[in-house]
PDB file of C-alpha atoms in Angstrom:
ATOM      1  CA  UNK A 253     -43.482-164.306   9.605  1.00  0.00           C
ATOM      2  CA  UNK A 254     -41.174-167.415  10.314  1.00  0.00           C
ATOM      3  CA  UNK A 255     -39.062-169.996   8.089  1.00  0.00           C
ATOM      4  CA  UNK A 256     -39.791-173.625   8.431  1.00  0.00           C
ATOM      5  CA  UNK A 257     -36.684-176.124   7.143  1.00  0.00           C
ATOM      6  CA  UNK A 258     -38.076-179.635   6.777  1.00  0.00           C
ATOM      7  CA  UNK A 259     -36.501-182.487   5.136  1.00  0.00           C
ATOM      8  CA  UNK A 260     -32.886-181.107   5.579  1.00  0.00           C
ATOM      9  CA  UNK A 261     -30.138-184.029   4.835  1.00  0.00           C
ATOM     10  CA  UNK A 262     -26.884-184.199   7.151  1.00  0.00           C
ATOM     11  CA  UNK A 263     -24.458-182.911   5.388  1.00  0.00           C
ATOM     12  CA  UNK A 264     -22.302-184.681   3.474  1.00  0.00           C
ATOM     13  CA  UNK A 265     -24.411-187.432   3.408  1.00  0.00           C
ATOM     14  CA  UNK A 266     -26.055-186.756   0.239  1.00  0.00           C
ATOM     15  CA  UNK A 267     -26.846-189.080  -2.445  1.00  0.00           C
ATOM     16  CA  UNK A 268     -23.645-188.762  -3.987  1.00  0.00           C
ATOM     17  CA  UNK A 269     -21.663-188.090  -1.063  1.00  0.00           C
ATOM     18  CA  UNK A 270     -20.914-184.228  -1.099  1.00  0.00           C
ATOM     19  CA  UNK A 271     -23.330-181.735   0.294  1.00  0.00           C
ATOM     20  CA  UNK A 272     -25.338-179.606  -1.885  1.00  0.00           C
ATOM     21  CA  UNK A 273     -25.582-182.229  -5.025  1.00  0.00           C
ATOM     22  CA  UNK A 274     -29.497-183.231  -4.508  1.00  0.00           C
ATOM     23  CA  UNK A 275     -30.429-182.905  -7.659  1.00  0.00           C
ATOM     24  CA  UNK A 276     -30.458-186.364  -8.256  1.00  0.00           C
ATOM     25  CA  UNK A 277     -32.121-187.081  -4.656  1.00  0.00           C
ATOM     26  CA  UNK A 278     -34.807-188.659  -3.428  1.00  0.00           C
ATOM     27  CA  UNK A 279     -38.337-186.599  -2.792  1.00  0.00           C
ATOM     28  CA  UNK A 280     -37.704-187.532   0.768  1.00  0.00           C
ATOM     29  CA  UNK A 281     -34.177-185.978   1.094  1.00  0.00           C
ATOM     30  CA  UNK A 282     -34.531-182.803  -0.951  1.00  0.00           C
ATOM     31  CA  UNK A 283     -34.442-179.388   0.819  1.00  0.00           C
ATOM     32  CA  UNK A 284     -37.869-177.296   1.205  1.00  0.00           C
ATOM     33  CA  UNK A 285     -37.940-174.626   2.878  1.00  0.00           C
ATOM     34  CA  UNK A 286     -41.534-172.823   3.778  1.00  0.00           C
ATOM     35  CA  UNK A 287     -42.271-169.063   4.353  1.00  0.00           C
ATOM     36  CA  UNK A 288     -45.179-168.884   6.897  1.00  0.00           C
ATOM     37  CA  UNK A 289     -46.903-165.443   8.299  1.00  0.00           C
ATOM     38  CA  UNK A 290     -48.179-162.581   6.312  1.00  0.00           C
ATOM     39  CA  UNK A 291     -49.620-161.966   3.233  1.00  0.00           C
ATOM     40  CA  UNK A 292     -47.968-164.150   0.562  1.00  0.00           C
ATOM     41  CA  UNK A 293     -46.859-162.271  -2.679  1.00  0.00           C
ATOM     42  CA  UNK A 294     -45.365-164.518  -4.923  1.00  0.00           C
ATOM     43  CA  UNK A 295     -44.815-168.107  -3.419  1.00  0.00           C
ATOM     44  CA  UNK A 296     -44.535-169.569   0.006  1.00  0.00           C
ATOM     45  CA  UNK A 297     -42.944-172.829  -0.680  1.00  0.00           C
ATOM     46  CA  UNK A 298     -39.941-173.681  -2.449  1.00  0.00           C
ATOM     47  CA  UNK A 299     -37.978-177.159  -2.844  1.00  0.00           C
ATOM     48  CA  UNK A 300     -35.396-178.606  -4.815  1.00  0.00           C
ATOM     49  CA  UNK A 301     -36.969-179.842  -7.777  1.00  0.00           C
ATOM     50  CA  UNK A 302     -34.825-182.202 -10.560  1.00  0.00           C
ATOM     51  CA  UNK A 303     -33.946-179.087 -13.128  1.00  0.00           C
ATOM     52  CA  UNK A 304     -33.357-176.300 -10.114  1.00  0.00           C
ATOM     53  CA  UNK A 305     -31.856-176.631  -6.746  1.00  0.00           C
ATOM     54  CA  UNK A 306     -33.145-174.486  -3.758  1.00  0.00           C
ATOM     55  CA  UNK A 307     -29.718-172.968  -3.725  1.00  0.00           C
ATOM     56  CA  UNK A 308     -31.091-171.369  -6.798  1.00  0.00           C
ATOM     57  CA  UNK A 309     -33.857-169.933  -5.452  1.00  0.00           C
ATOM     58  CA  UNK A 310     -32.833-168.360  -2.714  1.00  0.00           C
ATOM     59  CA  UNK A 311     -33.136-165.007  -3.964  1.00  0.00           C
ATOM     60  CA  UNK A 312     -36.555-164.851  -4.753  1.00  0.00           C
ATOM     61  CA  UNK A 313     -36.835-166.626  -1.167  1.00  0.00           C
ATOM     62  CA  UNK A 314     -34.878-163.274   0.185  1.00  0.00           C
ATOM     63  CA  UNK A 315     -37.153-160.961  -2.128  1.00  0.00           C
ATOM     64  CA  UNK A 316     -40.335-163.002  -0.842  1.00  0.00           C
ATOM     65  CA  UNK A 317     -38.951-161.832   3.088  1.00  0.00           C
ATOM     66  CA  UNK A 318     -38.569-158.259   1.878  1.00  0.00           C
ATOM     67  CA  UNK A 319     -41.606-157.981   0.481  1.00  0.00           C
ATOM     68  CA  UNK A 320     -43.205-159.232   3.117  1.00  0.00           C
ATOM     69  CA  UNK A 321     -41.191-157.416   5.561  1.00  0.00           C
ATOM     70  CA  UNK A 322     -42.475-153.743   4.064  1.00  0.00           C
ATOM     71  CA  UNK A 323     -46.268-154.829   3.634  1.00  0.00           C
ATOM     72  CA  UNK A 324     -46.326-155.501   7.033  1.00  0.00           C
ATOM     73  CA  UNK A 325     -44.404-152.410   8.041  1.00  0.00           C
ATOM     74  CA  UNK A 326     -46.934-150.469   5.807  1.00  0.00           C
ATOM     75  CA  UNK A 327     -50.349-152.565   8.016  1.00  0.00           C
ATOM     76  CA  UNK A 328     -48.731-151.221  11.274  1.00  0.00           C
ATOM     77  CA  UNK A 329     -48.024-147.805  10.082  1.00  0.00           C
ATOM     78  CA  UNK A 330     -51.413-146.972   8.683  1.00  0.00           C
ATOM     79  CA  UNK A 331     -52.601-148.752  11.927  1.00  0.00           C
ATOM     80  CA  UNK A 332     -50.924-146.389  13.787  1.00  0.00           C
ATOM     81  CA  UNK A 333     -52.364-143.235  11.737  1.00  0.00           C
ATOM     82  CA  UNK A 334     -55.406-145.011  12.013  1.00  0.00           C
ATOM     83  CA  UNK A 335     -55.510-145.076  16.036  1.00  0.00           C
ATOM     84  CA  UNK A 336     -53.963-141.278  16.091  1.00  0.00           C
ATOM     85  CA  UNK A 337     -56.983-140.031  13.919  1.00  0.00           C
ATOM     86  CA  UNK A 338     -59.277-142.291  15.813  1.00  0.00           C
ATOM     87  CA  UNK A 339     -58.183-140.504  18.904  1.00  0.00           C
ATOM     88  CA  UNK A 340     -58.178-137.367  17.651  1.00  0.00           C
ATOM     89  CA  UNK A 341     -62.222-137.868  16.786  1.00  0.00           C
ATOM     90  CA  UNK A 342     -62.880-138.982  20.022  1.00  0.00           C
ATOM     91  CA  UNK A 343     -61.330-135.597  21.981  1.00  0.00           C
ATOM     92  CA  UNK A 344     -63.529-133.568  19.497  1.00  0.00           C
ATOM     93  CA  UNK A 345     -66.582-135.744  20.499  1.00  0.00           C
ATOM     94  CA  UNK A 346     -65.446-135.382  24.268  1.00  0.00           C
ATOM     95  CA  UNK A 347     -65.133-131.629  24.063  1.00  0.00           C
ATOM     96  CA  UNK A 348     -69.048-130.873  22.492  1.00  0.00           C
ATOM     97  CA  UNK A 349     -70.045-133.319  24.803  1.00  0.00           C
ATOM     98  CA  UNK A 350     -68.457-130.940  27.437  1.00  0.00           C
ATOM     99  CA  UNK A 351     -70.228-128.501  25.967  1.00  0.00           C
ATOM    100  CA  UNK A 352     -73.775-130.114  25.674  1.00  0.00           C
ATOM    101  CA  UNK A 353     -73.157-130.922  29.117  1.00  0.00           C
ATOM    102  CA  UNK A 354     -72.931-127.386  30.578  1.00  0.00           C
ATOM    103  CA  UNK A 355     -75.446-126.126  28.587  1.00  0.00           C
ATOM    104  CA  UNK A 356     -77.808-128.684  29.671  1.00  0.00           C
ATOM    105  CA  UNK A 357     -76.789-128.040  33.138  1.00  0.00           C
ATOM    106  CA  UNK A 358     -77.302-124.160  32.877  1.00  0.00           C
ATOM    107  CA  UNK A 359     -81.229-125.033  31.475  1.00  0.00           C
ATOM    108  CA  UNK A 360     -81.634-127.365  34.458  1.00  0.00           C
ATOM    109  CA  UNK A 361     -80.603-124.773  36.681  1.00  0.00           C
ATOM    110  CA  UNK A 362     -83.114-122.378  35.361  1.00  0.00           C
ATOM    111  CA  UNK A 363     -86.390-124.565  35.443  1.00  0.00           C
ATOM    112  CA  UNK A 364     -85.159-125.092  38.999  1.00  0.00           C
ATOM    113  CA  UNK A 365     -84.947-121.526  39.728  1.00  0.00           C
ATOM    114  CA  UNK A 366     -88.176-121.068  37.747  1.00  0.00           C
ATOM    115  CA  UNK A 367     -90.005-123.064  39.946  1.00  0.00           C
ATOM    116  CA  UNK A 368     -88.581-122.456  42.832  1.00  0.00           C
ATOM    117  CA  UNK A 369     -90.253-118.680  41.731  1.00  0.00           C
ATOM    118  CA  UNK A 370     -93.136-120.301  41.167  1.00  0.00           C
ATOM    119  CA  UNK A 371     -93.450-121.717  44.874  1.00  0.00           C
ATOM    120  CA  UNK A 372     -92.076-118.685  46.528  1.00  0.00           C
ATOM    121  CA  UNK A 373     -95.345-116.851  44.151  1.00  0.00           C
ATOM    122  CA  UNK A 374     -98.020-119.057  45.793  1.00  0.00           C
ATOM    123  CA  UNK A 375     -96.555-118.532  49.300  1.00  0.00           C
ATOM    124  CA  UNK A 376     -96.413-115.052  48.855  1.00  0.00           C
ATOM    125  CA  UNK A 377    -100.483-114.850  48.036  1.00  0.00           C
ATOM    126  CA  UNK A 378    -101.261-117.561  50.395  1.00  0.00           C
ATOM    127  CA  UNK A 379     -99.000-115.235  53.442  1.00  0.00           C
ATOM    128  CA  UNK A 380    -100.489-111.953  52.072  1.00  0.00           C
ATOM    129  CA  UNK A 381    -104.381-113.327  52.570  1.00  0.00           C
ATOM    130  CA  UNK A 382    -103.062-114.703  55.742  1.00  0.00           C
ATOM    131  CA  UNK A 383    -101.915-111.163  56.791  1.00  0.00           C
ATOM    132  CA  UNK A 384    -105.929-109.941  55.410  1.00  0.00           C
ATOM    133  CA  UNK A 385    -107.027-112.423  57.908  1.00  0.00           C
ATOM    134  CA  UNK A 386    -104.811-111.135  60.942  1.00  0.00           C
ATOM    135  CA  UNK A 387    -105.365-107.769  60.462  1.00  0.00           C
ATOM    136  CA  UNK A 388    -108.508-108.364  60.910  1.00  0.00           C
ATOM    137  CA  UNK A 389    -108.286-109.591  64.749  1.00  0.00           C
ATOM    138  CA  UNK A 390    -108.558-107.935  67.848  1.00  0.00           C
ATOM    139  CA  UNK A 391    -105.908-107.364  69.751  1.00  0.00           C
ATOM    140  CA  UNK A 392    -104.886-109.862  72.025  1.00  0.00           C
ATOM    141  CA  UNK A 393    -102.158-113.081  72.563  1.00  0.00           C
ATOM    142  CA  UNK A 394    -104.327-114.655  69.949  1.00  0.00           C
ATOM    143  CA  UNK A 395    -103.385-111.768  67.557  1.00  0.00           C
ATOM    144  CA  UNK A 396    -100.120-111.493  68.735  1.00  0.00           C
ATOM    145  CA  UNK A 397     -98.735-115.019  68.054  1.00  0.00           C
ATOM    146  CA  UNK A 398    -100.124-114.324  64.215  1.00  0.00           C
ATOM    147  CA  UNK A 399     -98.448-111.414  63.604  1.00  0.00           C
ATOM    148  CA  UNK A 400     -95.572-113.719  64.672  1.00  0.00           C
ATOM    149  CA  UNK A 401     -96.303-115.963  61.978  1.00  0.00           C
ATOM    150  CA  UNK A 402     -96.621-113.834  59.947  1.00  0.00           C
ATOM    151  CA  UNK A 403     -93.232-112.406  60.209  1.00  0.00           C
ATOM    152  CA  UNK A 404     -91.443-115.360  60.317  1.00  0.00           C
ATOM    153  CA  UNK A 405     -93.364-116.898  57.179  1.00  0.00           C
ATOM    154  CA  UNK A 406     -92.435-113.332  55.357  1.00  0.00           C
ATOM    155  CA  UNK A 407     -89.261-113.988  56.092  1.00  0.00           C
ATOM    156  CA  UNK A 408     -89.379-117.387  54.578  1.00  0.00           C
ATOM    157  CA  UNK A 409     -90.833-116.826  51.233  1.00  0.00           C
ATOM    158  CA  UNK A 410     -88.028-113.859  50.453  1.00  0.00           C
ATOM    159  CA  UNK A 411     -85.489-116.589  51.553  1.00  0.00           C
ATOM    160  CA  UNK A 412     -87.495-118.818  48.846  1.00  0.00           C
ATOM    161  CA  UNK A 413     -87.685-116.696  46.094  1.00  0.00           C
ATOM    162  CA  UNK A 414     -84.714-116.834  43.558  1.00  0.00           C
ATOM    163  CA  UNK A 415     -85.654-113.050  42.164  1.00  0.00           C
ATOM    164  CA  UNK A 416     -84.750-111.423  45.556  1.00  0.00           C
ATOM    165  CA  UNK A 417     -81.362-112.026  44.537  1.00  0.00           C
ATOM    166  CA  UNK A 418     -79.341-110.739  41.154  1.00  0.00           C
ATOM    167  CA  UNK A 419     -79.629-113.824  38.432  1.00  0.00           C
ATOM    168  CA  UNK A 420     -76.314-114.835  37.906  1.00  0.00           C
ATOM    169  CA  UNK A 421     -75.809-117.780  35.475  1.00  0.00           C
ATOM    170  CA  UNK A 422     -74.695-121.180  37.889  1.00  0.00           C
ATOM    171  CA  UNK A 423     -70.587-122.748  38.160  1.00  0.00           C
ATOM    172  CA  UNK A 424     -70.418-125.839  36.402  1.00  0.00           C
ATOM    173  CA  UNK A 425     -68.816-128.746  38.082  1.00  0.00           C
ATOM    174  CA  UNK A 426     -66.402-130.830  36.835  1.00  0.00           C
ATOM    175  CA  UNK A 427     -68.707-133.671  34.835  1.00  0.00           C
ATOM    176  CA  UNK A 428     -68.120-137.067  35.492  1.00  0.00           C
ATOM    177  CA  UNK A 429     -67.952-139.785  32.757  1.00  0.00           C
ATOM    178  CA  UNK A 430     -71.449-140.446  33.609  1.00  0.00           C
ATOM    179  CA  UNK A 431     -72.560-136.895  33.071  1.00  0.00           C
ATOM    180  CA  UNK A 432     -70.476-136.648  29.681  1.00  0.00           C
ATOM    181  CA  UNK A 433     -72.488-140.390  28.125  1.00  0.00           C
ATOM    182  CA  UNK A 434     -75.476-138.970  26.933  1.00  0.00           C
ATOM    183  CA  UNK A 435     -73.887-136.539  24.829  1.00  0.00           C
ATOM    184  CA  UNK A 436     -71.518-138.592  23.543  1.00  0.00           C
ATOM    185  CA  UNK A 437     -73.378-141.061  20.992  1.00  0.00           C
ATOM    186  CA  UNK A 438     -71.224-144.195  20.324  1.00  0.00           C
ATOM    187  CA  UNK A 439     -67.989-142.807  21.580  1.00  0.00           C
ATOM    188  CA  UNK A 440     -66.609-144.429  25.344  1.00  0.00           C
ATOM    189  CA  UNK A 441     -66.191-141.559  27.857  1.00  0.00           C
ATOM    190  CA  UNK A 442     -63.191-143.509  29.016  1.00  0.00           C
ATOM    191  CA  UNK A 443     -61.165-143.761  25.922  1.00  0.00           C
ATOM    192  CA  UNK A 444     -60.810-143.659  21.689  1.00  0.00           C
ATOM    193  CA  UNK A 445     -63.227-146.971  21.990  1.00  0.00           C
ATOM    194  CA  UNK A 446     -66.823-147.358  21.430  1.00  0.00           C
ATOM    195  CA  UNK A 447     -69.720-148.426  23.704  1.00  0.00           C
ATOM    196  CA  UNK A 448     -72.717-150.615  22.869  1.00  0.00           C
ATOM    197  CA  UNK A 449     -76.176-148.693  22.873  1.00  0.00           C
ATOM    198  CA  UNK A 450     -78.229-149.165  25.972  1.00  0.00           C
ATOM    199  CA  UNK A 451     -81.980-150.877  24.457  1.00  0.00           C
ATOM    200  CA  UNK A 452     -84.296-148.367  26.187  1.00  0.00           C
ATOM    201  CA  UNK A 453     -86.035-149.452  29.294  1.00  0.00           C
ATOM    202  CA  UNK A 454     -89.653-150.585  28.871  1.00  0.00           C
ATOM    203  CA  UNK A 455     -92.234-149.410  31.623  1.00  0.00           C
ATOM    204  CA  UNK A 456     -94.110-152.487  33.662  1.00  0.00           C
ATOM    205  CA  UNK A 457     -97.156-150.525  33.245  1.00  0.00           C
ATOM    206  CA  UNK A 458     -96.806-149.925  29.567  1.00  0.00           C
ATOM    207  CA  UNK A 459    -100.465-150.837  27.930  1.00  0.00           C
ATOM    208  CA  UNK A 460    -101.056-154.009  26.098  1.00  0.00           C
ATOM    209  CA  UNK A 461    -101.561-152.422  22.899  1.00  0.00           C
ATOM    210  CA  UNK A 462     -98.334-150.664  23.158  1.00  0.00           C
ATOM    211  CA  UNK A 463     -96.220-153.881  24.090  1.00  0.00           C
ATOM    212  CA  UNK A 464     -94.766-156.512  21.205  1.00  0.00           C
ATOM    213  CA  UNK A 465     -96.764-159.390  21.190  1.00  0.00           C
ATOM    214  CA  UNK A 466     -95.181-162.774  21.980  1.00  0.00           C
ATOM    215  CA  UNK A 467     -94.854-165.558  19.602  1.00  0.00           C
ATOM    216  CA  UNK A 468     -97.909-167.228  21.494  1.00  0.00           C
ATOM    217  CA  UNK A 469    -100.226-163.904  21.238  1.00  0.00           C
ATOM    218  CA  UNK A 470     -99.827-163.855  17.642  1.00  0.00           C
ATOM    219  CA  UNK A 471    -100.374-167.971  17.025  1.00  0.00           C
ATOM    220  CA  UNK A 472    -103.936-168.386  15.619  1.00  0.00           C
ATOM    221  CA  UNK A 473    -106.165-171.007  16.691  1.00  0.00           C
ATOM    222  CA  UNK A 474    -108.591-172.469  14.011  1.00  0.00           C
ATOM    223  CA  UNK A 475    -112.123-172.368  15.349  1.00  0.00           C
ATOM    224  CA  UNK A 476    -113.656-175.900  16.340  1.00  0.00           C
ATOM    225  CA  UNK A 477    -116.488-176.317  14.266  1.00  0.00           C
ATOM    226  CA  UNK A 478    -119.873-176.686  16.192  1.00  0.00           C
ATOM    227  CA  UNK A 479    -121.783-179.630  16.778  1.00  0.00           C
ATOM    228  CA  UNK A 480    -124.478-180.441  15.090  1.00  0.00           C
ATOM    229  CA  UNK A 481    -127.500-181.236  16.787  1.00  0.00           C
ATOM    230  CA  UNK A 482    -128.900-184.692  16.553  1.00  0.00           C
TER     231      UNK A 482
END
């Protein structure tokens, strides 16, 4: 909010000789004084005018300023409860999304364990017919180096198998902003701001029928009528 004096006449030089006695001045040489910034709520202009001088209006120029003065005190207030309640949304949103985020973890952790039982499984009947096979043999250094392979891939597949082991639910690591965007919808990882949505990526192989048309696809062509024979 600033004040703007135009038009101000050197003092004593007035129309009359004495400062202050414009009221029979010229448009040119009376005082106006403008009120610029804000919200106005009454007036932001005010001159000396033949039947009152601005001398005489300088206290609804002073209650113009006040006014003024406390609606703008009030904007940056309620901005102010405004950003605090903004931020205070955007902790709640980052601590489910800390949430989410572990719990998504722990089910990632237990597909991989349940199919890294799945693998060790199939090794264990592929090593066990294996074993059929061996047993089978006659002795010898053929039979021998089996029976070595046998024993080391036995040894593998119980390294393999998560169930050999007591299930014990996995540490969480500290997530990264990264980790913490999907949970958090709109809401910036990095601060009480939001993000723009990422468009979803469409596949190169995606089939025709499934991709939007472009303008020229969806132009019709009228048909050329035949010629007729002659």
């Amino acid at each position: 909010m600033t004040c703007e004096n135009v038009d101000f006449p050197a003092l004593g030089q007035g129309p009359t000789g004495s400062a202050g006695q414009t009221g029979s001045a010229p448009p040119s040489e009376r005082l106006h004084f403008v009120l610029s910034g804000d919200q106005p709520h009454r007036a932001s202009e005010w001159a000396d005018t033949p039947g009152r001088s601005l001398e005489e209006q300088l206290a609804e120029i002073a209650q113009e300023v006040t006014l003024r003065g406390e609606a703008a005190e009030r904007r940056r207030q309620d901005e102010i409860e405004a950003a605090r309640q903004k931020r205070i949304r955007w902790k709640a949103a980052m601590e489910e999304a800390r949430v989410q985020y572990a719990e998504s973890y722990r089910v990632r952790h237990f597909e991989a364990q349940e199919a890294a039982w799945r693998h060790a499984t199939r090794l264990t009947r592929y090593v066990s017919a294996a074993r059929t096979r061996v047993e089978a043999m006659p002795p010898g250094q053929t039979r021998t180096e089996a029976e070595a392979w046998i024993s080391c891939a036995t040894a593998t597949v119980e390294r393999l198998d998560p169930l050999n082991a007591p299930p014990r639910l996995p540490d969480i690591p500290e997530p990264r902003a990264d980790d913490l965007k999907p949970f958090l919808g709109h809401w910036s990882p990095y601060g009480p701001t939001y993000r723009a949505p990422t468009p979803p990526d469409v596949p190169a192989d995606l089939p025709s029928s499934s991709r939007k048309a472009s303008p020229r696809e969806h132009t019709s062509h009228p048909a050329r009528p035949a010629r007729s024979a002659r």
